[in-house]
PDB file of C-alpha atoms and ligand atoms in Angstrom:
ATOM      1  CA  MET M   7    -107.540-226.517  -8.544  1.00 93.00           C
ATOM      2  CA  THR M   8    -107.093-227.737 -11.767  1.00 96.00           C
ATOM      3  CA  ILE M   9    -108.011-225.387 -14.897  1.00 97.00           C
ATOM      4  CA  CYS M  10    -108.430-226.987 -18.313  1.00 97.00           C
ATOM      5  CA  ILE M  11    -109.077-224.878 -20.802  1.00 98.00           C
ATOM      6  CA  GLU M  12    -110.587-226.752 -24.322  1.00 98.00           C
ATOM      7  CA  PRO M  13    -110.785-224.310 -27.460  1.00 98.00           C
ATOM      8  CA  ASP M  14    -114.887-224.928 -27.087  1.00 98.00           C
ATOM      9  CA  ALA M  15    -117.803-226.398 -26.524  1.00 97.00           C
ATOM     10  CA  THR M  16    -117.547-229.615 -28.124  1.00 97.00           C
ATOM     11  CA  ALA M  17    -113.963-230.387 -27.068  1.00 98.00           C
ATOM     12  CA  LEU M  18    -114.815-228.850 -23.764  1.00 98.00           C
ATOM     13  CA  ALA M  19    -118.155-231.965 -24.004  1.00 98.00           C
ATOM     14  CA  ARG M  20    -115.505-234.199 -24.991  1.00 98.00           C
ATOM     15  CA  VAL M  21    -113.066-234.255 -22.249  1.00 98.00           C
ATOM     16  CA  ALA M  22    -115.937-234.087 -19.839  1.00 98.00           C
ATOM     17  CA  ALA M  23    -117.307-237.438 -20.871  1.00 98.00           C
ATOM     18  CA  GLU M  24    -113.445-238.557 -20.536  1.00 98.00           C
ATOM     19  CA  GLN M  25    -113.847-237.218 -17.153  1.00 98.00           C
ATOM     20  CA  PHE M  26    -117.180-238.663 -16.368  1.00 98.00           C
ATOM     21  CA  THR M  27    -116.542-242.510 -17.531  1.00 98.00           C
ATOM     22  CA  ASN M  28    -112.832-242.699 -16.094  1.00 98.00           C
ATOM     23  CA  LEU M  29    -114.462-241.761 -12.239  1.00 98.00           C
ATOM     24  CA  ALA M  30    -117.011-244.083 -13.325  1.00 98.00           C
ATOM     25  CA  GLY M  31    -114.318-247.159 -13.541  1.00 98.00           C
ATOM     26  CA  GLU M  32    -112.099-246.457 -10.817  1.00 98.00           C
ATOM     27  CA  ALA M  33    -115.453-246.121  -8.079  1.00 98.00           C
ATOM     28  CA  VAL M  34    -116.645-248.984  -9.258  1.00 98.00           C
ATOM     29  CA  ASN M  35    -113.614-251.212  -9.673  1.00 98.00           C
ATOM     30  CA  ALA M  36    -113.182-249.473  -5.758  1.00 98.00           C
ATOM     31  CA  ARG M  37    -116.298-250.053  -4.350  1.00 98.00           C
ATOM     32  CA  GLY M  38    -119.065-251.450  -6.499  1.00 98.00           C
ATOM     33  CA  VAL M  39    -121.219-248.200  -7.439  1.00 98.00           C
ATOM     34  CA  PHE M  40    -120.814-244.645  -8.750  1.00 98.00           C
ATOM     35  CA  ASN M  41    -122.398-241.887  -7.266  1.00 98.00           C
ATOM     36  CA  VAL M  42    -122.620-238.834  -8.940  1.00 98.00           C
ATOM     37  CA  ALA M  43    -124.611-235.880  -8.889  1.00 98.00           C
ATOM     38  CA  LEU M  44    -125.500-234.125 -11.694  1.00 98.00           C
ATOM     39  CA  SER M  45    -126.020-230.343 -12.725  1.00 98.00           C
ATOM     40  CA  GLY M  46    -129.099-228.405 -14.405  1.00 96.00           C
ATOM     41  CA  GLY M  47    -128.784-225.836 -16.820  1.00 94.00           C
ATOM     42  CA  SER M  48    -128.005-226.124 -20.227  1.00 95.00           C
ATOM     43  CA  THR M  49    -123.843-226.351 -20.455  1.00 96.00           C
ATOM     44  CA  PRO M  50    -124.278-230.126 -19.310  1.00 98.00           C
ATOM     45  CA  LYS M  51    -126.331-231.268 -22.406  1.00 97.00           C
ATOM     46  CA  ALA M  52    -123.684-231.853 -24.598  1.00 98.00           C
ATOM     47  CA  LEU M  53    -121.818-233.988 -22.059  1.00 98.00           C
ATOM     48  CA  PHE M  54    -125.268-236.041 -21.462  1.00 98.00           C
ATOM     49  CA  ALA M  55    -125.542-236.680 -25.278  1.00 98.00           C
ATOM     50  CA  LEU M  56    -121.824-238.029 -25.599  1.00 98.00           C
ATOM     51  CA  LEU M  57    -122.102-239.729 -22.957  1.00 98.00           C
ATOM     52  CA  ALA M  58    -125.979-241.373 -24.812  1.00 98.00           C
ATOM     53  CA  SER M  59    -124.397-241.370 -28.490  1.00 98.00           C
ATOM     54  CA  GLU M  60    -124.126-244.933 -29.843  1.00 97.00           C
ATOM     55  CA  GLU M  61    -121.617-243.649 -32.790  1.00 98.00           C
ATOM     56  CA  GLU M  62    -118.799-242.275 -29.522  1.00 98.00           C
ATOM     57  CA  PRO M  63    -116.918-244.480 -27.328  1.00 98.00           C
ATOM     58  CA  PHE M  64    -118.044-243.488 -23.880  1.00 98.00           C
ATOM     59  CA  ARG M  65    -121.511-245.081 -23.721  1.00 98.00           C
ATOM     60  CA  ALA M  66    -119.927-248.723 -24.032  1.00 97.00           C
ATOM     61  CA  ARG M  67    -117.316-247.677 -21.218  1.00 97.00           C
ATOM     62  CA  MET M  68    -120.031-246.646 -18.556  1.00 97.00           C
ATOM     63  CA  PRO M  69    -120.721-249.198 -15.871  1.00 97.00           C
ATOM     64  CA  TRP M  70    -124.354-248.331 -16.228  1.00 97.00           C
ATOM     65  CA  THR M  71    -125.916-251.044 -13.923  1.00 96.00           C
ATOM     66  CA  ARG M  72    -123.862-249.645 -11.478  1.00 97.00           C
ATOM     67  CA  THR M  73    -124.050-245.718 -11.775  1.00 98.00           C
ATOM     68  CA  ARG M  74    -126.343-243.808  -9.319  1.00 98.00           C
ATOM     69  CA  PHE M  75    -127.545-240.565 -10.358  1.00 98.00           C
ATOM     70  CA  PHE M  76    -128.302-237.836  -8.446  1.00 99.00           C
ATOM     71  CA  TRP M  77    -129.194-234.003  -8.724  1.00 98.00           C
ATOM     72  CA  GLY M  78    -127.473-231.297  -7.030  1.00 98.00           C
ATOM     73  CA  ASP M  79    -130.385-228.755  -7.499  1.00 98.00           C
ATOM     74  CA  GLU M  80    -134.062-228.309  -8.977  1.00 98.00           C
ATOM     75  CA  ARG M  81    -136.193-226.256  -9.607  1.00 98.00           C
ATOM     76  CA  HIS M  82    -139.927-226.514  -8.020  1.00 98.00           C
ATOM     77  CA  VAL M  83    -141.414-227.675 -10.712  1.00 98.00           C
ATOM     78  CA  PRO M  84    -142.543-231.261 -11.576  1.00 98.00           C
ATOM     79  CA  PRO M  85    -140.294-233.322 -13.674  1.00 98.00           C
ATOM     80  CA  ASP M  86    -142.069-232.849 -16.513  1.00 98.00           C
ATOM     81  CA  HIS M  87    -141.956-229.319 -16.855  1.00 98.00           C
ATOM     82  CA  PRO M  88    -139.775-227.420 -19.370  1.00 98.00           C
ATOM     83  CA  ASP M  89    -137.832-226.094 -16.456  1.00 97.00           C
ATOM     84  CA  SER M  90    -137.003-229.377 -14.799  1.00 98.00           C
ATOM     85  CA  ASN M  91    -133.561-230.593 -14.418  1.00 98.00           C
ATOM     86  CA  TYR M  92    -134.101-233.590 -14.387  1.00 98.00           C
ATOM     87  CA  ARG M  93    -136.348-233.437 -17.461  1.00 98.00           C
ATOM     88  CA  MET M  94    -133.300-232.306 -18.935  1.00 98.00           C
ATOM     89  CA  ALA M  95    -130.999-235.066 -18.190  1.00 98.00           C
ATOM     90  CA  ASP M  96    -133.910-237.658 -18.797  1.00 98.00           C
ATOM     91  CA  GLU M  97    -134.239-236.831 -22.501  1.00 97.00           C
ATOM     92  CA  ALA M  98    -130.303-235.979 -23.040  1.00 98.00           C
ATOM     93  CA  LEU M  99    -129.155-239.070 -21.038  1.00 98.00           C
ATOM     94  CA  LEU M 100    -131.523-241.113 -18.520  1.00 98.00           C
ATOM     95  CA  ALA M 101    -134.581-242.138 -21.138  1.00 97.00           C
ATOM     96  CA  ARG M 102    -131.514-243.366 -23.983  1.00 97.00           C
ATOM     97  CA  ILE M 103    -129.539-245.828 -21.660  1.00 96.00           C
ATOM     98  CA  PRO M 104    -129.782-248.595 -19.817  1.00 88.00           C
ATOM     99  CA  VAL M 105    -129.822-248.178 -16.460  1.00 89.00           C
ATOM    100  CA  PRO M 106    -132.584-249.138 -14.174  1.00 92.00           C
ATOM    101  CA  ALA M 107    -135.396-247.322 -12.793  1.00 93.00           C
ATOM    102  CA  ASP M 108    -133.958-247.711  -9.028  1.00 97.00           C
ATOM    103  CA  ARG M 109    -131.178-245.965  -9.866  1.00 97.00           C
ATOM    104  CA  VAL M 110    -132.353-242.574 -10.160  1.00 98.00           C
ATOM    105  CA  PHE M 111    -132.884-240.374  -7.611  1.00 98.00           C
ATOM    106  CA  ARG M 112    -135.006-238.138  -8.372  1.00 98.00           C
ATOM    107  CA  ILE M 113    -135.522-234.505  -6.171  1.00 98.00           C
ATOM    108  CA  PRO M 114    -139.125-234.913  -5.607  1.00 98.00           C
ATOM    109  CA  ALA M 115    -139.783-231.053  -7.138  1.00 98.00           C
ATOM    110  CA  GLU M 116    -143.252-231.936  -7.580  1.00 98.00           C
ATOM    111  CA  ASN M 117    -144.426-231.130  -4.215  1.00 98.00           C
ATOM    112  CA  PRO M 118    -146.198-228.052  -3.470  1.00 98.00           C
ATOM    113  CA  ASP M 119    -144.301-227.729  -0.443  1.00 98.00           C
ATOM    114  CA  ALA M 120    -140.662-226.986  -1.303  1.00 98.00           C
ATOM    115  CA  ALA M 121    -139.054-227.602   2.238  1.00 98.00           C
ATOM    116  CA  ALA M 122    -140.628-230.802   2.644  1.00 98.00           C
ATOM    117  CA  ALA M 123    -139.274-231.749  -0.801  1.00 98.00           C
ATOM    118  CA  ALA M 124    -136.010-230.444   0.601  1.00 98.00           C
ATOM    119  CA  ALA M 125    -136.235-233.090   3.774  1.00 98.00           C
ATOM    120  CA  ALA M 126    -137.504-235.881   1.367  1.00 98.00           C
ATOM    121  CA  TYR M 127    -134.836-236.386  -0.675  1.00 98.00           C
ATOM    122  CA  GLU M 128    -132.428-235.840   2.551  1.00 98.00           C
ATOM    123  CA  GLN M 129    -134.198-238.461   3.738  1.00 97.00           C
ATOM    124  CA  THR M 130    -133.429-239.908   0.114  1.00 98.00           C
ATOM    125  CA  LEU M 131    -129.698-239.173   0.407  1.00 98.00           C
ATOM    126  CA  ARG M 132    -129.584-241.060   3.826  1.00 97.00           C
ATOM    127  CA  GLU M 133    -131.198-243.872   2.805  1.00 96.00           C
ATOM    128  CA  ALA M 134    -128.897-244.405  -0.434  1.00 98.00           C
ATOM    129  CA  PHE M 135    -125.553-244.013   0.863  1.00 98.00           C
ATOM    130  CA  HIS M 136    -126.806-246.165   4.158  1.00 96.00           C
ATOM    131  CA  LEU M 137    -125.060-243.048   6.472  1.00 93.00           C
ATOM    132  CA  GLN M 138    -124.429-243.549  10.237  1.00 89.00           C
ATOM    133  CA  GLU M 139    -125.428-240.770  12.285  1.00 87.00           C
ATOM    134  CA  GLY M 140    -122.627-237.854  11.543  1.00 90.00           C
ATOM    135  CA  GLN M 141    -121.834-239.336   8.408  1.00 94.00           C
ATOM    136  CA  ARG M 142    -122.477-237.179   4.800  1.00 96.00           C
ATOM    137  CA  PRO M 143    -122.679-238.415   1.280  1.00 98.00           C
ATOM    138  CA  ARG M 144    -119.753-238.484  -0.542  1.00 98.00           C
ATOM    139  CA  PHE M 145    -120.300-238.331  -4.474  1.00 98.00           C
ATOM    140  CA  ASP M 146    -118.147-239.676  -6.709  1.00 98.00           C
ATOM    141  CA  LEU M 147    -118.146-236.804  -8.722  1.00 98.00           C
ATOM    142  CA  VAL M 148    -120.430-233.463  -8.220  1.00 98.00           C
ATOM    143  CA  LEU M 149    -121.289-231.737 -11.688  1.00 98.00           C
ATOM    144  CA  LEU M 150    -121.770-228.076 -11.165  1.00 98.00           C
ATOM    145  CA  GLY M 151    -122.254-225.050 -13.398  1.00 98.00           C
ATOM    146  CA  LEU M 152    -121.962-221.204 -13.319  1.00 98.00           C
ATOM    147  CA  GLY M 153    -123.935-218.437 -13.499  1.00 98.00           C
ATOM    148  CA  PRO M 154    -124.017-215.362 -14.649  1.00 96.00           C
ATOM    149  CA  GLU M 155    -123.865-214.163 -11.438  1.00 97.00           C
ATOM    150  CA  GLY M 156    -121.762-216.799  -9.390  1.00 98.00           C
ATOM    151  CA  HIS M 157    -124.136-218.976  -8.264  1.00 98.00           C
ATOM    152  CA  THR M 158    -123.900-222.628  -8.428  1.00 98.00           C
ATOM    153  CA  ALA M 159    -126.397-225.375  -8.119  1.00 98.00           C
ATOM    154  CA  SER M 160    -128.693-222.993  -6.309  1.00 98.00           C
ATOM    155  CA  LEU M 161    -126.946-221.553  -4.350  1.00 98.00           C
ATOM    156  CA  PHE M 162    -127.237-217.482  -5.353  1.00 98.00           C
ATOM    157  CA  PRO M 163    -125.970-214.673  -4.022  1.00 97.00           C
ATOM    158  CA  GLY M 164    -126.971-214.102  -0.406  1.00 96.00           C
ATOM    159  CA  SER M 165    -128.683-217.103   0.235  1.00 96.00           C
ATOM    160  CA  GLU M 166    -128.736-218.411   3.723  1.00 94.00           C
ATOM    161  CA  ALA M 167    -127.903-221.924   2.430  1.00 96.00           C
ATOM    162  CA  ILE M 168    -124.218-220.689   1.158  1.00 97.00           C
ATOM    163  CA  ALA M 169    -123.524-221.084   4.616  1.00 96.00           C
ATOM    164  CA  GLU M 170    -125.887-224.335   5.962  1.00 97.00           C
ATOM    165  CA  THR M 171    -123.115-226.310   7.737  1.00 95.00           C
ATOM    166  CA  VAL M 172    -125.887-229.432   9.038  1.00 95.00           C
ATOM    167  CA  ARG M 173    -128.843-229.704   6.556  1.00 97.00           C
ATOM    168  CA  TRP M 174    -127.525-231.438   2.912  1.00 98.00           C
ATOM    169  CA  VAL M 175    -130.664-230.539   0.792  1.00 98.00           C
ATOM    170  CA  VAL M 176    -132.492-227.163   1.593  1.00 98.00           C
ATOM    171  CA  ALA M 177    -135.458-225.050  -0.984  1.00 98.00           C
ATOM    172  CA  PRO M 178    -134.328-221.234  -0.896  1.00 98.00           C
ATOM    173  CA  TRP M 179    -136.585-218.513  -1.851  1.00 97.00           C
ATOM    174  CA  VAL M 180    -134.162-217.484  -5.340  1.00 97.00           C
ATOM    175  CA  ALA M 181    -135.488-213.907  -5.471  1.00 95.00           C
ATOM    176  CA  LYS M 182    -134.413-213.265  -9.072  1.00 93.00           C
ATOM    177  CA  PHE M 183    -136.750-216.159 -10.217  1.00 96.00           C
ATOM    178  CA  ASN M 184    -139.949-215.294  -7.707  1.00 97.00           C
ATOM    179  CA  THR M 185    -139.174-219.085  -6.910  1.00 97.00           C
ATOM    180  CA  TYR M 186    -138.479-221.366  -4.336  1.00 98.00           C
ATOM    181  CA  ARG M 187    -135.460-224.030  -5.349  1.00 98.00           C
ATOM    182  CA  ILE M 188    -134.353-227.226  -3.976  1.00 98.00           C
ATOM    183  CA  THR M 189    -130.442-227.692  -3.882  1.00 98.00           C
ATOM    184  CA  LEU M 190    -127.812-229.716  -2.060  1.00 98.00           C
ATOM    185  CA  THR M 191    -125.858-227.166   0.673  1.00 98.00           C
ATOM    186  CA  PRO M 192    -122.241-226.749   0.442  1.00 98.00           C
ATOM    187  CA  PRO M 193    -121.252-229.888   3.263  1.00 97.00           C
ATOM    188  CA  VAL M 194    -122.306-232.010   0.688  1.00 98.00           C
ATOM    189  CA  LEU M 195    -120.993-230.693  -2.794  1.00 98.00           C
ATOM    190  CA  LYS M 196    -118.121-230.269  -0.618  1.00 97.00           C
ATOM    191  CA  HIS M 197    -117.470-233.443   0.137  1.00 98.00           C
ATOM    192  CA  ALA M 198    -117.326-235.050  -2.693  1.00 98.00           C
ATOM    193  CA  ALA M 199    -114.517-236.757  -4.508  1.00 98.00           C
ATOM    194  CA  GLN M 200    -114.603-234.860  -7.499  1.00 98.00           C
ATOM    195  CA  VAL M 201    -116.519-231.302  -8.171  1.00 98.00           C
ATOM    196  CA  THR M 202    -116.032-230.518 -11.614  1.00 98.00           C
ATOM    197  CA  PHE M 203    -117.316-227.500 -13.112  1.00 98.00           C
ATOM    198  CA  LEU M 204    -118.638-226.793 -16.622  1.00 98.00           C
ATOM    199  CA  ALA M 205    -118.350-223.355 -17.807  1.00 98.00           C
ATOM    200  CA  SER M 206    -118.645-222.123 -21.852  1.00 98.00           C
ATOM    201  CA  GLY M 207    -119.207-219.519 -23.261  1.00 98.00           C
ATOM    202  CA  GLY M 208    -117.905-215.324 -23.538  1.00 98.00           C
ATOM    203  CA  GLU M 209    -120.956-214.641 -21.472  1.00 98.00           C
ATOM    204  CA  LYS M 210    -119.261-216.766 -18.774  1.00 98.00           C
ATOM    205  CA  ALA M 211    -115.433-214.908 -18.709  1.00 98.00           C
ATOM    206  CA  GLU M 212    -116.372-211.605 -16.328  1.00 98.00           C
ATOM    207  CA  ILE M 213    -117.864-214.178 -14.072  1.00 98.00           C
ATOM    208  CA  LEU M 214    -115.584-217.115 -14.666  1.00 98.00           C
ATOM    209  CA  ARG M 215    -112.779-214.333 -14.089  1.00 98.00           C
ATOM    210  CA  THR M 216    -114.070-213.252 -10.495  1.00 98.00           C
ATOM    211  CA  VAL M 217    -115.101-216.628  -8.823  1.00 98.00           C
ATOM    212  CA  VAL M 218    -111.727-218.197  -9.950  1.00 97.00           C
ATOM    213  CA  GLU M 219    -109.070-215.491  -9.790  1.00 97.00           C
ATOM    214  CA  GLY M 220    -110.620-213.065  -7.645  1.00 97.00           C
ATOM    215  CA  GLU M 221    -110.879-212.477  -3.978  1.00 97.00           C
ATOM    216  CA  GLN M 222    -113.114-215.246  -1.866  1.00 97.00           C
ATOM    217  CA  ARG M 223    -116.115-213.629  -1.116  1.00 98.00           C
ATOM    218  CA  PRO M 224    -118.721-216.976  -1.419  1.00 97.00           C
ATOM    219  CA  GLU M 225    -121.922-215.276   0.043  1.00 97.00           C
ATOM    220  CA  GLU M 226    -121.115-212.851  -3.250  1.00 98.00           C
ATOM    221  CA  PHE M 227    -120.230-215.679  -5.723  1.00 98.00           C
ATOM    222  CA  PRO M 228    -121.590-219.352  -4.036  1.00 98.00           C
ATOM    223  CA  ALA M 229    -119.556-220.772  -6.819  1.00 98.00           C
ATOM    224  CA  GLN M 230    -116.943-219.839  -4.876  1.00 98.00           C
ATOM    225  CA  SER M 231    -117.915-221.690  -1.234  1.00 97.00           C
ATOM    226  CA  ILE M 232    -118.012-225.631  -3.809  1.00 98.00           C
ATOM    227  CA  ARG M 233    -114.139-225.938  -2.501  1.00 96.00           C
ATOM    228  CA  PRO M 234    -113.771-229.882  -1.880  1.00 97.00           C
ATOM    229  CA  THR M 235    -112.750-231.062   1.810  1.00 91.00           C
ATOM    230  CA  ASP M 236    -111.488-233.572   0.567  1.00 96.00           C
ATOM    231  CA  GLY M 237    -110.922-234.183  -3.175  1.00 98.00           C
ATOM    232  CA  GLU M 238    -110.341-232.291  -5.981  1.00 98.00           C
ATOM    233  CA  LEU M 239    -112.146-229.138  -7.843  1.00 98.00           C
ATOM    234  CA  THR M 240    -112.085-229.400 -11.862  1.00 98.00           C
ATOM    235  CA  TRP M 241    -113.024-226.247 -13.853  1.00 98.00           C
ATOM    236  CA  LEU M 242    -113.830-227.990 -17.472  1.00 98.00           C
ATOM    237  CA  VAL M 243    -113.685-223.824 -19.546  1.00 98.00           C
ATOM    238  CA  ASP M 244    -113.572-223.182 -23.187  1.00 98.00           C
ATOM    239  CA  GLU M 245    -111.657-221.092 -24.222  1.00 98.00           C
ATOM    240  CA  ALA M 246    -114.509-218.143 -24.737  1.00 98.00           C
ATOM    241  CA  ALA M 247    -114.955-218.849 -21.158  1.00 98.00           C
ATOM    242  CA  ALA M 248    -111.783-218.595 -20.158  1.00 98.00           C
ATOM    243  CA  ARG M 249    -110.607-215.289 -22.348  1.00 97.00           C
ATOM    244  CA  LEU M 250    -109.931-213.369 -19.287  1.00 97.00           C
ATOM    245  CA  LEU M 251    -108.243-215.715 -17.121  1.00 97.00           C
ATOM    246  CA  ARG M 252    -104.660-214.334 -16.104  1.00 91.00           C
ATOM    247  CA  ARG M 253    -103.567-217.620 -15.727  1.00 68.00           C
ATOM    248  CA  LYS M 254    -103.511-220.184 -18.401  1.00 58.00           C
ATOM    249  CA  GLU M 255    -102.940-223.559 -16.718  1.00 51.00           C
TER     250      GLU M 255
HETATM  251  C1  LIG B 330    -129.845-224.412 -12.926  1.00 84.08           C
HETATM  252  C2  LIG B 330    -128.376-225.429 -12.423  1.00 84.08           C
HETATM  253  C3  LIG B 330    -127.377-223.528 -12.617  1.00 84.08           C
HETATM  254  C4  LIG B 330    -126.584-224.240 -13.619  1.00 84.08           C
HETATM  255  C5  LIG B 330    -125.846-222.565 -14.167  1.00 84.08           C
HETATM  256  C6  LIG B 330    -125.194-222.339 -15.307  1.00 84.08           C
HETATM  257  O1  LIG B 330    -130.485-224.822 -12.318  1.00 84.08           O
HETATM  258  O2  LIG B 330    -130.089-224.078 -13.643  1.00 84.08           O
HETATM  259  O3  LIG B 330    -128.136-225.748 -11.659  1.00 84.08           O
HETATM  260  O4  LIG B 330    -126.782-223.610 -11.094  1.00 84.08           O
HETATM  261  O5  LIG B 330    -125.701-225.294 -13.987  1.00 84.08           O
HETATM  262  O6  LIG B 330    -126.883-221.489 -13.891  1.00 84.08           O
HETATM  263  O7  LIG B 330    -126.663-222.671 -16.714  1.00 84.08           O
HETATM  264  P1  LIG B 330    -125.915-222.681 -17.685  1.00 84.08           P
HETATM  265  O8  LIG B 330    -125.525-224.129 -18.102  1.00 84.08           O
HETATM  266  O9  LIG B 330    -127.406-223.370 -18.690  1.00 84.08           O
HETATM  267  O10 LIG B 330    -124.903-221.496 -18.251  1.00 84.08           O
END
């Protein structure tokens, strides 16, 4: 596990954009495609804006037509809903870059049946990655955030999804928000070549220390369950979020 501590959220977004574009170039050189699972919430917005910006070097570096966008989770709302992770990414990035529509694999969260949406997305992954029986999707990069109570993607404390070992996408009921969510499960998230958590701000300091330096209790702190089995784990954080960390790598 690598912990990169940047001075502030702006510097954090830049380091994330450097990693994003580097991984994209490596993946496209190696396999002709870059498969990335985006996270939701607010932290990634600054990264997405940098990637899309015509004033920054990242946009020109990116092999956009060979990049395929997926999501680690989605709220159970239509894509034009203010809470939609897809909508956030579309507004901050996708609508501003030359990416073909058939390279954007949105979770169909408009389906009133969240479980059916999860099953449909699992099929989308199976087809998109041309998987044989027994194989799992392997993302080149999975971006994740850290919730204040230790959730990541839509794996919330106490969720059965944390211990899921077979299904790749599930639709847990999230009592905290009184709603269903659709989320990739640890077997897929952990199978990525690179898992990068983004955490910014003093309000994340306590939970970041607990998740990164505390004892392993993934049922209680689901972010701890995403430890790559055959890949790299990086925490990109800012000074404010890292305030309580003992080890300053
Ligand atoms: C979501 C995200 C969620 C998010 C964390 C952190 O759907 O909300 O996938 O896991 O990454 O809650 O959110 P912030 O970046 O807004 O702090």
